[in-house]
Each structure stands twice: as structure tokens, then as C-alpha cells.
Amino acid sequence: MSHVNSNATVFLPVQSTEFLLAPYRSQIERLYHLCSLDRNRFETLYIKPIEIVASLCQAFPASENHHHSEDGGLFKHSLDAVEKSMKLREGVTCLAYGEERSQEVIEIFTYAVSMSALLHDLGKLACDIEIVERDRAGKVTSFEPLLSSTLTVGNEYAFRYALHRRHNVHVSYNVAFFTKVVPITGVRWLNNYRVIKDNLFQALSGRFEQAGEVGQVLMAADRFSVASNVETNQASNSAVSSKSNKPTKCQSFISKFRTLMDKETFKINCPGANVWVSDSRIYAVSGPVVSTVREHLKFDGIKLPTQLPQMYSMLLAENHIIPNEDKAIHNIVVTDEAGGNTWTQKLTMLVFDRSVVDPTRKLEVFAGSLVVADTGEVVDQIKTIERPEQAINVNQKNDDINRNNDDHHTNQTTSEEANKVEPSYEDFQKWLIAGFKDKKFEFNRPGAVFHIDCANRLVCITPRVFQEFMGSKEFGKIQSVVMKAKVLHRNGSGESLIKVKFSGDRASSAAVTCIIFSAIETKMIFNEVVPSTNHSLRIVDLLRSPKS
């Protein structure tokens, strides 16, 4: 590691555990009341690991520009995830582990999800952040969290983010912190429940599909903590006036697009890809690329126009894309003949100067052909018509789009329809959360779409719930997305479409089809406060035999 120049770096004092935990004493006390251990066992199994993690985390942020990026954000996020995981595990049966739902099983499961939450981001200390320690004599040395115990109180430290770090690699390092943090008593306790322990290690390694209910709880707790912090930051940022050196929204868009390209978020130069590279330009499929970048910026607290034409106009007005005469969209025919098979598709593209998106030219040039649909010109030979010198008024252009929608889309109707923004589960989840929070949805009433079953799970009548979200004609798109999101209860046959009946004044001879969210996801949707149960609801196909 290249050492940080001590003349150009701010060194921070290494703080004691007592100092670091002082702001969190009440939260730690809440953890005690979320388990059933006596004080001595709680001290050994929970307090000791929390103290070690606090000493390791010091004032390090959890991320550079995303959630919990403030001083001390890494420990704050870790402890917050622990508390949320302990609350969310209350909706888990623990029956997947072949044990009765005894108090012992509940406590060991609670311990597993708590330790997974406490450790789930510590790998960042080993791969994302470069740390140096300066002793009282002024000697500066590298600090390696996996080789050393903790920073020495009385010394100072400085850090920076590694220049060439890779996204999400930290999960590979999380397990290495397990024996540094979890006491031998906790390890031996977990050894008595090998399936739960195995799932804990799978979750720490990021293999959530193999992590069972431990992975489900950790994912939900992490999302809960991140969303809460981002929402708080957004509220805080909206109260602060913009600074003159703050990048514009378009500049943030380009920067995020470049980052996502570096992280290989988009498929490139292959059938079904969203990005195509020529010698001097980057061709991005308009709808999917803009929507993806916008959603990532939204998570960073940067809000962009929700309508795609407005986004295109904004990028065009600030000269961040190459225009097609006076329009943003280019209709491009892509042909790929790799492997002896010919794949051809007409796509609506935004065109970027390659030096802006791929300044180091590390992306390979597409070996197939990119041709302008209307003229047949090869793309790098396109001659764009210079736009008028006067600046385009974005609001005026948006008004023109609204008034002349048919004219505006003359050259892109077919391909633009093909690239409409596909709904995501996150969109659907936010719609549910907002609807219940704002009391827009009725539940547990005759004819209602939403109900709560006896296991405190959200039941949604289908396809009505998807029709209300998406419209009666296109609800199949969001239904498919939700079914694949792995947040739904499944019956004995592994199916997520469940049959239910209503008794009493809702009596009906026919069962209705619904989806049932897991107890963990239900708590996420209702912010942990799940409404009362509809006792007239009865699930009729839970006992169906598994498929042979």
C-alpha cells in the first residue's frame, strides 16, 4: 500500500471503546431487551463483539458517497443492522432448521443474525480503505485490520479509499473477521447448530440464496438501515442551499454512468446489451440506461426528472449527449454476427462522446455493425447538424414534448415502445410502503385488496394488486418481477400464488388467488408495526403435497 502523505492528510486520534460507545448506550440496552439472555451471557456474547467492532471501525464511514458516509458511519450502520435484524427475526419460524421452535433455537438464531449483521460490512476495512497509524514518536506505518488487533489508543490514524477498489468485493473478507470478533463461547454455541452456523457464513460471504432465513433477515435489515439513512440524508440535504461548486444533475448523471460502466453494471457489445462501443462514441439504449442511472442517483439522494423525455432534454440542453439534429434520440440498427449467428435489432440510442464515458478507452470496440436506421450510414461516419447557438430552454422543450407528443416520437415509436422502463420490485415495494403510510389502502375489509393473515403476513389479492400498481393492460410485467423477488411465501408445491377463502360476511363458494409476503418483508413494508389480523381469512392450499 502506498503510504498516505502525513503533510497532506488529516490524522484523527484513536478513540477508546468507552468514548466510541457512549452515544449508543441506549441502543445497546435495547438489544438486551430483544433477546432473553441474562446479563452475564449478554455481556459475553453481544457486548464484547460490539466493543471490538467499535474499536476497529473508529470514525470510518460505511461508504464514500452512498449510505452512512458520515464519520463513524460504518459502526453506526453495523449496530443499526444488528438492532433491525433482532426485530425482524421475530417473524421467522426457525422450523427450517429441523428443530422445534424452542427458546434455545430462537436465541441461537437471534445470535446468528445479530453477528451476521455486525460483521456484514467489516470486509471494507480490509479491501476498500487504506489505513495508516502514527505513533507518539511520529512514525507512520500501515495498519492491516486482519493482521493487527485494533488501533492503539493514544496514537493517530488516517485513511483514504483505495483507488482501484472493486464493488462488493468486501463480502469475501467478512468471514476473516469472524474469529476476531465472535468470542469462543459464541463459536462453540453456534457449533451446536451447524445449519444455522453454515447459513451465517453463507450470508457473510454474500451467498444469500444459500443462506436460508439468516440471509433473508440480514438482507432485510441491511436494506432497512440503508434506506433509513438515505432518507434522512435526503431530508437534510433538501434543507441546505446548493453550493456554487456542487455538480449539476447532468454532471452527476455522467459521473454515475461512468461508475456503473466501470462496475460492469450494463451488458456491453452483445445481443441484448444496453451499451455498444464504437471507436469514438458510446451508444446507450435510451430507456433502460437512463432509468438505471437515475435509480442509482436516487439512492444517492439526487432526484432527476421521472419522465424519460425530460431526462433526454436535460442531457441535450447541457451538451452531454451528441444530438440527432435537434433531437436526443438516434435510431440505430445493431447487427452481431458472432459465432455464426446473426442478431439484428433496431434500438433507440443516446450517443455519448467516448472520451467522456470511457476516458481510458478500456472498453472493447464492438466487432459487429452499428448503422443509422434512416440513412444506412455507419455510425462513426454520422455527421450531426450543429444546433443553434442559443441555449435550449429545458422547460420550453418539455412543454413542446407535451403539446406535440406525436410529432416528437415520429422517428422512434416502435423502438421506443420496446425500451419502455421496466418496473422493478423496489418500485412496487415503495408504492406499497407509501400507500400504507399515507393510509391510501384499505385492508381487512370486504372487497379489499390487502389483508393480514394469522402469521402477520401481508396478503394481496391478485391480479388486482398488480392492476392497481401498473394498470389493467400491463400488470403482467410487475407480476413477473414480484414473483422473482424471493420475498413471497410459497406453498408445499413451491408455488407463490396461494388460494384463500373468507368466512363470515365474506363467505364465498370460490377461493381467490393471492400472494403472501414473508413475515420479514411484511415488517419492512409496515416499518415493523404490522396491523391487526383478518381472522376471517383462511389459506386453503398450505397442505398441498410437494412436487415429486
Coordinates of C-alpha atoms in Angstrom, one line a residue:
M1 CA 0.0 0.0 0.0
S2 CA 1.3 3.4 -0.8
H3 CA 1.5 5.4 2.4
V4 CA -0.6 8.5 2.9
N5 CA 1.5 11.7 2.9
S6 CA 1.3 12.9 6.5
N7 CA 1.7 16.5 5.4
A8 CA -1.4 16.3 3.2
T9 CA -3.6 14.2 5.4
V10 CA -5.7 14.8 8.5
F11 CA -4.8 12.4 11.3
L12 CA -7.5 11.5 13.8
P13 CA -7.0 10.4 17.4
V14 CA -7.6 6.7 18.1
Q15 CA -10.6 6.8 20.5
S16 CA -11.2 4.4 23.4
T17 CA -14.1 1.9 23.3
E18 CA -15.8 3.8 26.1
F19 CA -15.7 7.0 24.1
L20 CA -16.9 5.3 20.9
L21 CA -19.9 3.5 22.5
A22 CA -21.1 6.5 24.7
P23 CA -23.6 7.7 22.0
Y24 CA -25.0 4.2 21.6
R25 CA -25.6 3.1 25.2
S26 CA -29.4 3.3 25.0
Q27 CA -29.4 1.4 21.7
I28 CA -27.3 -1.3 23.1
E29 CA -29.7 -1.5 26.1
R30 CA -32.5 -2.1 23.6
L31 CA -30.6 -5.0 22.2
Y32 CA -30.6 -6.6 25.6
H33 CA -34.4 -6.4 25.8
L34 CA -34.6 -8.0 22.3
C35 CA -33.1 -11.2 23.5
S36 CA -33.7 -13.4 26.5
L37 CA -30.2 -13.9 27.8
D38 CA -29.1 -13.0 31.3
R39 CA -26.8 -10.0 31.8
N40 CA -23.6 -12.1 32.0
R41 CA -24.2 -14.0 28.8
F42 CA -25.4 -10.8 27.0
E43 CA -22.1 -9.2 28.1
T44 CA -20.0 -12.0 26.8
L45 CA -21.9 -12.8 23.6
Y46 CA -23.0 -9.3 22.5
I47 CA -21.2 -6.5 24.3
K48 CA -17.7 -7.9 23.8
P49 CA -18.1 -8.3 19.9
I50 CA -19.7 -4.8 19.7
E51 CA -16.7 -3.3 21.6
I52 CA -14.3 -5.0 19.2
V53 CA -16.2 -3.8 16.2
A54 CA -16.4 -0.2 17.6
S55 CA -12.6 -0.2 18.1
L56 CA -12.0 -1.5 14.6
C57 CA -14.4 1.0 13.0
Q58 CA -13.3 4.1 14.8
A59 CA -14.6 7.0 12.6
F60 CA -14.6 5.2 9.3
P61 CA -17.6 5.8 7.1
A62 CA -19.6 2.9 5.7
S63 CA -19.2 4.2 2.1
E64 CA -17.5 7.0 0.3
N65 CA -20.6 8.7 -1.3
H66 CA -23.6 6.4 -0.5
H67 CA -25.2 5.4 2.7
H68 CA -23.7 6.2 6.2
S69 CA -20.9 8.2 4.5
E70 CA -20.5 10.4 7.6
D71 CA -17.8 10.0 10.2
G72 CA -18.4 6.8 12.2
G73 CA -20.9 5.6 9.7
L74 CA -19.5 2.1 9.5
F75 CA -20.1 1.3 13.1
K76 CA -23.4 3.2 13.2
H77 CA -24.7 1.1 10.2
S78 CA -23.4 -2.1 11.7
L79 CA -25.1 -1.6 15.1
D80 CA -28.3 -0.4 13.4
A81 CA -28.3 -3.5 11.3
V82 CA -28.0 -5.6 14.4
E83 CA -31.0 -4.0 16.1
K84 CA -33.1 -4.3 12.9
S85 CA -32.1 -7.9 12.4
M86 CA -33.1 -8.8 16.0
K87 CA -36.5 -7.2 15.4
L88 CA -37.1 -8.8 12.0
R89 CA -36.2 -12.3 13.2
E90 CA -39.4 -12.3 15.3
G91 CA -41.3 -13.1 12.2
V92 CA -39.1 -16.2 11.4
T93 CA -40.4 -19.7 12.4
C94 CA -36.9 -21.3 12.7
L95 CA -38.5 -24.5 11.6
A96 CA -36.2 -24.8 8.6
Y97 CA -33.5 -26.0 10.9
G98 CA -35.3 -29.2 11.8
E99 CA -35.8 -28.1 15.4
E100 CA -38.8 -27.2 17.5
R101 CA -39.3 -23.5 17.9
S102 CA -37.8 -23.7 21.4
Q103 CA -36.4 -20.7 23.3
E104 CA -32.9 -22.1 22.7
V105 CA -33.4 -22.3 18.9
I106 CA -34.8 -18.8 18.9
E107 CA -31.9 -17.4 20.9
I108 CA -29.2 -19.1 18.7
F109 CA -31.0 -17.9 15.6
T110 CA -31.1 -14.4 17.0
Y111 CA -27.4 -14.6 17.8
A112 CA -26.6 -15.8 14.3
V113 CA -28.5 -13.0 12.5
S114 CA -27.0 -10.4 15.0
M115 CA -23.4 -11.5 14.4
S116 CA -24.0 -11.6 10.6
A117 CA -25.3 -8.0 10.8
L118 CA -22.5 -6.9 13.0
L119 CA -19.9 -8.3 10.6
H120 CA -21.5 -7.9 7.2
D121 CA -19.6 -4.7 6.2
L122 CA -16.3 -5.2 8.1
G123 CA -14.6 -6.5 5.0
K124 CA -14.5 -3.0 3.7
L125 CA -11.7 -2.3 6.2
A126 CA -9.6 -4.9 4.5
C127 CA -10.1 -4.1 0.9
D128 CA -11.8 -0.7 0.3
I129 CA -10.0 1.5 2.8
E130 CA -6.2 2.1 3.2
I131 CA -5.3 2.9 6.8
V132 CA -2.1 4.3 8.3
E133 CA -1.2 4.7 12.0
R134 CA 1.1 7.3 13.5
D135 CA 2.6 6.6 16.9
R136 CA 3.6 9.2 19.5
A137 CA 7.1 9.4 18.1
G138 CA 5.7 10.3 14.7
K139 CA 6.4 7.0 12.9
V140 CA 3.8 6.2 10.3
T141 CA 3.0 2.5 9.5
S142 CA 0.4 0.7 7.6
F143 CA -2.5 -0.7 9.6
E144 CA -3.8 -4.1 8.4
P145 CA -7.1 -4.9 10.2
L146 CA -6.7 -8.6 9.5
L147 CA -3.2 -8.8 10.9
S148 CA -3.4 -6.4 13.8
S149 CA -5.8 -6.4 16.7
T150 CA -7.1 -2.8 16.9
L151 CA -5.6 0.7 16.6
T152 CA -3.7 1.8 19.7
V153 CA -5.4 4.4 21.9
G154 CA -3.1 7.4 22.1
N155 CA -1.9 7.0 18.5
E156 CA -3.4 8.7 15.5
Y157 CA -4.7 7.3 12.2
A158 CA -5.5 8.5 8.7
F159 CA -7.3 6.7 5.9
R160 CA -8.4 7.0 2.3
Y161 CA -10.4 4.9 -0.1
A162 CA -8.4 2.6 -2.3
L163 CA -8.1 4.0 -5.9
H164 CA -8.9 0.7 -7.7
R165 CA -11.3 -0.9 -5.3
R166 CA -14.0 -3.2 -6.8
H167 CA -17.6 -3.1 -6.0
N168 CA -18.9 -5.6 -3.4
V169 CA -15.5 -7.5 -3.0
H170 CA -15.7 -6.8 0.7
V171 CA -18.1 -9.7 1.3
S172 CA -15.2 -12.0 0.5
Y173 CA -13.3 -10.6 3.5
N174 CA -16.2 -10.6 6.0
V175 CA -15.6 -14.1 7.2
A176 CA -12.0 -13.4 8.1
F177 CA -13.2 -11.1 10.9
F178 CA -15.4 -13.8 12.4
T179 CA -12.9 -15.2 14.9
K180 CA -11.5 -11.7 15.6
V181 CA -15.0 -10.6 16.8
V182 CA -17.1 -13.5 17.9
P183 CA -16.0 -14.9 21.3
I184 CA -15.0 -18.6 21.7
T185 CA -18.2 -19.1 23.8
G186 CA -20.3 -17.9 20.8
V187 CA -18.4 -20.0 18.3
R188 CA -19.0 -23.1 20.5
W189 CA -22.7 -22.3 20.9
L190 CA -23.0 -21.9 17.1
N191 CA -21.2 -25.2 16.6
N192 CA -24.1 -27.0 18.2
Y193 CA -26.4 -25.7 15.4
R194 CA -24.3 -26.4 12.3
V195 CA -27.1 -25.5 9.8
I196 CA -27.6 -22.1 11.4
K197 CA -23.8 -21.5 11.5
D198 CA -23.4 -22.6 7.9
N199 CA -26.1 -20.1 6.9
L200 CA -24.3 -17.4 8.9
F201 CA -21.2 -18.0 6.9
Q202 CA -23.1 -18.1 3.6
A203 CA -24.7 -14.8 4.5
L204 CA -21.4 -13.1 5.4
S205 CA -20.0 -14.3 2.0
G206 CA -22.8 -12.7 0.1
R207 CA -24.3 -16.0 -1.0
F208 CA -27.8 -15.1 0.2
E209 CA -29.6 -17.7 -1.8
Q210 CA -27.8 -20.5 0.2
A211 CA -28.1 -18.6 3.5
G212 CA -31.6 -19.6 4.4
E213 CA -33.5 -17.5 6.9
V214 CA -30.3 -16.0 8.2
G215 CA -29.7 -14.5 4.8
Q216 CA -33.2 -13.3 4.5
V217 CA -33.1 -11.4 7.8
L218 CA -29.6 -9.9 7.0
M219 CA -30.7 -8.6 3.6
A220 CA -33.8 -7.1 5.0
A221 CA -32.0 -5.5 8.0
D222 CA -29.3 -4.1 5.7
R223 CA -31.9 -2.6 3.3
F224 CA -33.8 -1.2 6.2
S225 CA -30.8 0.6 7.7
V226 CA -29.6 1.9 4.3
A227 CA -33.0 3.2 3.3
S228 CA -33.4 4.9 6.7
N229 CA -30.1 6.7 6.4
V230 CA -30.5 7.7 2.8
E231 CA -34.0 9.1 3.6
T232 CA -32.5 11.1 6.5
N233 CA -29.7 12.4 4.3
Q234 CA -32.2 13.4 1.6
A235 CA -34.2 15.4 4.1
S236 CA -31.1 17.0 5.5
N237 CA -29.8 17.9 2.0
S238 CA -33.1 19.4 1.0
A239 CA -32.8 21.9 3.9
V240 CA -29.4 23.1 2.8
S241 CA -29.0 25.5 -0.1
S242 CA -26.9 24.3 -3.0
K243 CA -23.3 25.4 -3.1
S244 CA -21.8 27.0 -6.2
N245 CA -19.3 24.2 -6.7
K246 CA -21.9 21.4 -6.5
P247 CA -22.0 19.4 -9.7
T248 CA -25.1 19.8 -11.8
K249 CA -27.6 16.9 -12.1
C250 CA -26.4 16.2 -15.6
Q251 CA -22.7 16.1 -14.4
S252 CA -23.8 13.7 -11.6
F253 CA -25.6 11.6 -14.3
I254 CA -22.4 11.3 -16.4
S255 CA -20.3 10.5 -13.4
K256 CA -22.7 7.8 -12.2
F257 CA -22.9 6.3 -15.7
R258 CA -19.1 6.1 -15.9
T259 CA -19.0 4.5 -12.4
L260 CA -21.7 1.9 -13.4
M261 CA -19.7 1.1 -16.6
D262 CA -16.6 0.6 -14.5
K263 CA -18.6 -1.8 -12.3
E264 CA -19.9 -3.7 -15.3
T265 CA -23.5 -3.0 -14.4
F266 CA -24.5 -2.9 -18.0
K267 CA -24.1 -5.7 -20.6
I268 CA -21.9 -4.4 -23.4
N269 CA -21.5 -5.3 -27.1
C270 CA -23.6 -8.5 -27.2
P271 CA -27.1 -9.5 -28.1
G272 CA -29.5 -8.0 -25.5
A273 CA -26.9 -5.5 -24.3
N274 CA -27.7 -1.9 -23.3
V275 CA -24.4 -0.3 -24.3
W276 CA -22.5 -0.5 -27.5
V277 CA -19.0 0.9 -28.1
S278 CA -17.6 2.3 -31.3
D279 CA -14.1 3.9 -31.8
S280 CA -15.2 7.3 -30.8
R281 CA -18.7 7.0 -29.3
I282 CA -20.7 5.2 -26.7
Y283 CA -24.2 4.1 -27.8
A284 CA -26.6 3.6 -24.8
V285 CA -30.1 2.1 -25.2
S286 CA -32.1 5.1 -24.0
G287 CA -34.8 3.9 -21.7
P288 CA -33.0 1.2 -19.7
V289 CA -29.7 3.0 -19.3
V290 CA -31.3 6.3 -18.2
S291 CA -33.6 4.6 -15.8
T292 CA -30.8 2.5 -14.2
V293 CA -28.6 5.5 -13.7
R294 CA -31.5 7.6 -12.4
E295 CA -32.4 4.9 -9.8
H296 CA -28.8 4.7 -8.6
L297 CA -28.6 8.5 -8.2
K298 CA -32.0 8.5 -6.4
F299 CA -30.4 6.1 -3.9
D300 CA -27.6 8.7 -3.5
G301 CA -30.1 11.4 -2.7
I302 CA -30.1 13.0 -6.2
K303 CA -33.5 13.4 -7.7
L304 CA -33.9 13.6 -11.5
P305 CA -37.0 14.0 -13.7
T306 CA -39.2 10.9 -13.7
Q307 CA -40.2 11.3 -17.3
L308 CA -37.7 10.0 -19.9
P309 CA -38.3 12.8 -22.4
Q310 CA -37.5 15.3 -19.7
M311 CA -34.2 13.4 -19.0
Y312 CA -33.3 13.4 -22.6
S313 CA -34.0 17.1 -23.0
M314 CA -31.9 17.9 -19.9
L315 CA -28.9 16.0 -21.2
L316 CA -29.3 17.5 -24.6
A317 CA -29.6 21.1 -23.2
E318 CA -26.3 20.8 -21.3
N319 CA -24.5 19.2 -24.3
H320 CA -23.8 15.9 -22.5
I321 CA -25.0 13.8 -25.5
I322 CA -24.4 14.1 -29.2
P323 CA -27.7 15.3 -30.9
N324 CA -29.5 13.9 -33.8
E325 CA -30.2 17.2 -35.5
D326 CA -32.3 18.8 -32.7
K327 CA -33.4 15.6 -31.0
A328 CA -31.7 13.5 -28.4
I329 CA -32.6 10.0 -29.8
H330 CA -30.8 8.2 -32.5
N331 CA -32.4 5.1 -34.2
I332 CA -29.6 2.6 -34.6
V333 CA -29.7 -0.9 -36.2
V334 CA -27.3 -3.2 -34.4
T335 CA -26.1 -6.4 -36.1
D336 CA -23.9 -9.0 -34.4
E337 CA -22.7 -12.0 -36.4
A338 CA -20.5 -13.5 -33.7
G339 CA -20.5 -17.3 -33.5
G340 CA -22.1 -17.7 -37.0
N341 CA -25.5 -16.5 -35.7
T342 CA -26.9 -13.2 -36.9
W343 CA -28.6 -11.0 -34.3
T344 CA -30.2 -7.7 -35.5
Q345 CA -32.2 -5.2 -33.6
K346 CA -33.3 -1.6 -34.1
L347 CA -32.8 0.4 -30.9
T348 CA -33.3 3.9 -29.7
M349 CA -30.0 5.2 -28.5
L350 CA -28.4 8.1 -26.7
V351 CA -25.0 8.8 -28.1
F352 CA -22.1 9.9 -25.8
D353 CA -18.6 11.0 -26.7
R354 CA -16.4 8.1 -25.8
S355 CA -13.8 10.3 -24.1
V356 CA -16.4 11.4 -21.5
V357 CA -17.7 7.9 -20.6
D358 CA -14.6 5.8 -21.3
P359 CA -11.7 8.2 -21.0
T360 CA -9.1 5.4 -20.6
R361 CA -10.5 3.5 -23.6
K362 CA -10.5 0.3 -21.7
L363 CA -13.8 -0.9 -23.3
E364 CA -13.5 -3.1 -26.4
V365 CA -14.9 -1.8 -29.6
F366 CA -18.0 -3.7 -30.9
A367 CA -17.0 -6.1 -33.7
G368 CA -20.4 -6.0 -35.4
S369 CA -22.1 -3.1 -37.2
L370 CA -23.9 0.0 -35.9
V371 CA -25.9 1.7 -38.7
V372 CA -28.2 4.7 -38.7
A373 CA -31.7 3.3 -39.3
D374 CA -33.0 6.1 -41.5
T375 CA -29.9 6.7 -43.7
G376 CA -27.8 3.5 -43.6
E377 CA -24.7 5.4 -42.5
V378 CA -22.1 3.6 -40.4
V379 CA -22.2 5.3 -37.0
D380 CA -18.7 6.8 -36.8
Q381 CA -19.4 8.5 -40.1
I382 CA -22.5 10.2 -38.9
K383 CA -22.5 14.0 -39.5
T384 CA -24.6 15.7 -36.9
I385 CA -26.1 19.1 -37.7
E386 CA -24.9 21.8 -35.3
R387 CA -27.7 23.1 -33.0
P388 CA -28.4 26.8 -32.8
E389 CA -26.1 28.8 -30.6
Q390 CA -28.9 29.9 -28.3
A391 CA -29.4 27.7 -25.3
I392 CA -32.3 25.3 -25.3
N393 CA -34.9 26.1 -22.6
V394 CA -35.5 22.8 -21.0
N395 CA -38.9 23.8 -19.6
Q396 CA -40.0 25.1 -23.0
K397 CA -38.8 21.8 -24.7
N398 CA -40.7 19.8 -22.1
D399 CA -43.8 21.9 -22.9
D400 CA -43.3 21.2 -26.6
I401 CA -43.0 17.5 -25.9
N402 CA -46.3 17.5 -24.0
R403 CA -48.1 19.5 -26.7
N404 CA -46.6 17.7 -29.7
N405 CA -46.1 14.2 -28.4
D406 CA -47.0 12.5 -31.6
D407 CA -44.6 14.6 -33.7
H408 CA -41.8 14.2 -31.2
H409 CA -41.9 10.5 -31.4
T410 CA -42.4 10.1 -35.2
N411 CA -39.0 8.5 -35.7
Q412 CA -38.9 6.4 -32.6
T413 CA -42.4 5.0 -31.9
T414 CA -41.7 1.3 -32.5
S415 CA -38.2 1.1 -30.9
E416 CA -39.1 3.5 -28.0
E417 CA -42.1 1.3 -27.1
A418 CA -39.7 -1.7 -27.0
N419 CA -37.5 0.2 -24.5
K420 CA -40.1 1.4 -22.0
V421 CA -38.8 1.5 -18.5
E422 CA -39.4 -1.9 -16.9
P423 CA -40.8 -1.8 -13.4
S424 CA -38.7 -3.1 -10.5
Y425 CA -39.6 -4.8 -7.3
E426 CA -38.2 -1.7 -5.5
D427 CA -40.7 0.4 -7.3
F428 CA -43.5 -1.9 -6.2
Q429 CA -42.3 -2.1 -2.6
K430 CA -42.0 1.7 -2.4
W431 CA -45.6 2.0 -3.7
L432 CA -46.8 -0.4 -1.0
I433 CA -44.9 1.4 1.7
A434 CA -46.2 4.9 0.7
G435 CA -49.7 3.6 0.2
F436 CA -50.0 2.2 3.7
K437 CA -48.0 5.0 5.3
D438 CA -50.4 7.6 3.8
K439 CA -53.4 5.4 4.5
K440 CA -54.4 5.2 0.9
F441 CA -55.0 1.4 1.0
E442 CA -57.8 -0.3 2.8
F443 CA -57.1 -3.7 4.3
N444 CA -59.0 -6.5 6.2
R445 CA -62.3 -5.2 4.8
P446 CA -64.8 -6.9 2.5
G447 CA -63.6 -6.5 -1.1
A448 CA -60.2 -5.1 -0.1
V449 CA -57.1 -6.0 -2.0
F450 CA -54.9 -6.2 1.2
H451 CA -55.3 -8.3 4.3
I452 CA -53.1 -9.5 7.2
D453 CA -53.1 -13.3 7.9
C454 CA -52.8 -15.0 11.3
A455 CA -49.0 -15.2 10.8
N456 CA -48.8 -11.4 10.5
R457 CA -48.0 -11.6 6.8
L458 CA -49.3 -9.2 4.1
V459 CA -51.8 -10.9 1.7
C460 CA -52.6 -9.2 -1.6
I461 CA -55.4 -10.3 -3.9
T462 CA -54.2 -11.0 -7.4
P463 CA -54.2 -9.8 -10.1
R464 CA -55.9 -6.7 -8.6
V465 CA -52.9 -5.6 -6.7
F466 CA -50.8 -5.6 -9.8
Q467 CA -53.5 -3.9 -11.8
E468 CA -53.7 -1.1 -9.3
F469 CA -50.0 -0.6 -9.5
M470 CA -49.5 -0.9 -13.2
G471 CA -52.8 -0.7 -15.0
S472 CA -55.1 -3.4 -16.3
K473 CA -53.2 -3.9 -19.6
E474 CA -49.6 -4.2 -18.4
F475 CA -49.9 -5.7 -14.9
G476 CA -48.2 -8.9 -16.1
K477 CA -44.8 -7.2 -16.1
I478 CA -44.8 -6.2 -12.5
Q479 CA -46.4 -9.6 -11.5
S480 CA -43.4 -11.4 -13.1
V481 CA -40.9 -9.1 -11.3
V482 CA -42.5 -9.6 -7.9
M483 CA -42.7 -13.4 -8.3
K484 CA -39.0 -13.5 -8.9
A485 CA -38.1 -11.2 -6.0
K486 CA -37.9 -14.0 -3.4
V487 CA -39.9 -12.1 -0.9
L488 CA -43.1 -14.3 -1.1
H489 CA -44.4 -17.2 0.9
R490 CA -44.6 -20.4 -1.1
N491 CA -46.9 -23.4 -0.6
G492 CA -45.9 -27.1 -0.3
S493 CA -45.6 -27.3 -4.1
G494 CA -43.2 -24.3 -4.2
E495 CA -45.8 -22.0 -5.8
S496 CA -46.2 -18.4 -4.7
L497 CA -49.8 -18.0 -6.0
I498 CA -51.9 -19.1 -3.0
K499 CA -55.6 -19.8 -2.7
V500 CA -57.5 -18.2 0.2
K501 CA -61.2 -18.1 1.3
F502 CA -63.1 -15.6 3.6
S503 CA -65.6 -16.7 6.2
G504 CA -68.4 -14.9 7.8
D505 CA -69.9 -11.9 5.9
R506 CA -67.2 -12.5 3.2
A507 CA -68.3 -16.1 2.6
S508 CA -67.9 -17.3 -0.9
S509 CA -68.0 -20.7 -2.5
A510 CA -64.9 -19.9 -4.6
A511 CA -61.4 -19.4 -3.4
V512 CA -59.5 -16.3 -4.6
T513 CA -55.8 -16.2 -5.6
C514 CA -53.4 -14.1 -3.8
I515 CA -49.7 -13.6 -3.0
I516 CA -48.4 -13.6 0.6
F517 CA -45.3 -11.7 1.6
S518 CA -42.9 -13.2 4.0
A519 CA -43.1 -12.1 7.6
I520 CA -39.8 -10.3 7.2
E521 CA -40.8 -8.4 4.1
T522 CA -44.2 -7.5 5.7
K523 CA -42.3 -5.9 8.6
M524 CA -40.2 -4.0 6.1
I525 CA -43.4 -2.7 4.3
F526 CA -45.1 -1.7 7.5
N527 CA -41.9 -0.3 9.2
E528 CA -42.2 -3.1 11.8
V529 CA -45.7 -2.1 13.0
V530 CA -47.9 -4.7 11.3
P531 CA -51.7 -4.1 11.5
S532 CA -54.1 -6.5 13.2
T533 CA -55.1 -9.8 11.7
N534 CA -58.1 -10.5 9.5
H535 CA -59.4 -13.6 11.3
S536 CA -61.9 -14.3 8.5
L537 CA -59.1 -15.2 6.1
R538 CA -58.2 -18.8 5.6
I539 CA -55.4 -20.2 3.5
V540 CA -56.8 -23.3 1.7
D541 CA -53.8 -24.9 -0.1
L542 CA -51.0 -24.8 2.5
L543 CA -51.2 -28.6 2.9
R544 CA -50.7 -29.5 -0.7
S545 CA -48.0 -32.1 -1.3
P546 CA -44.6 -31.1 -2.6
K547 CA -43.8 -31.9 -6.2
S548 CA -42.2 -35.3 -6.6

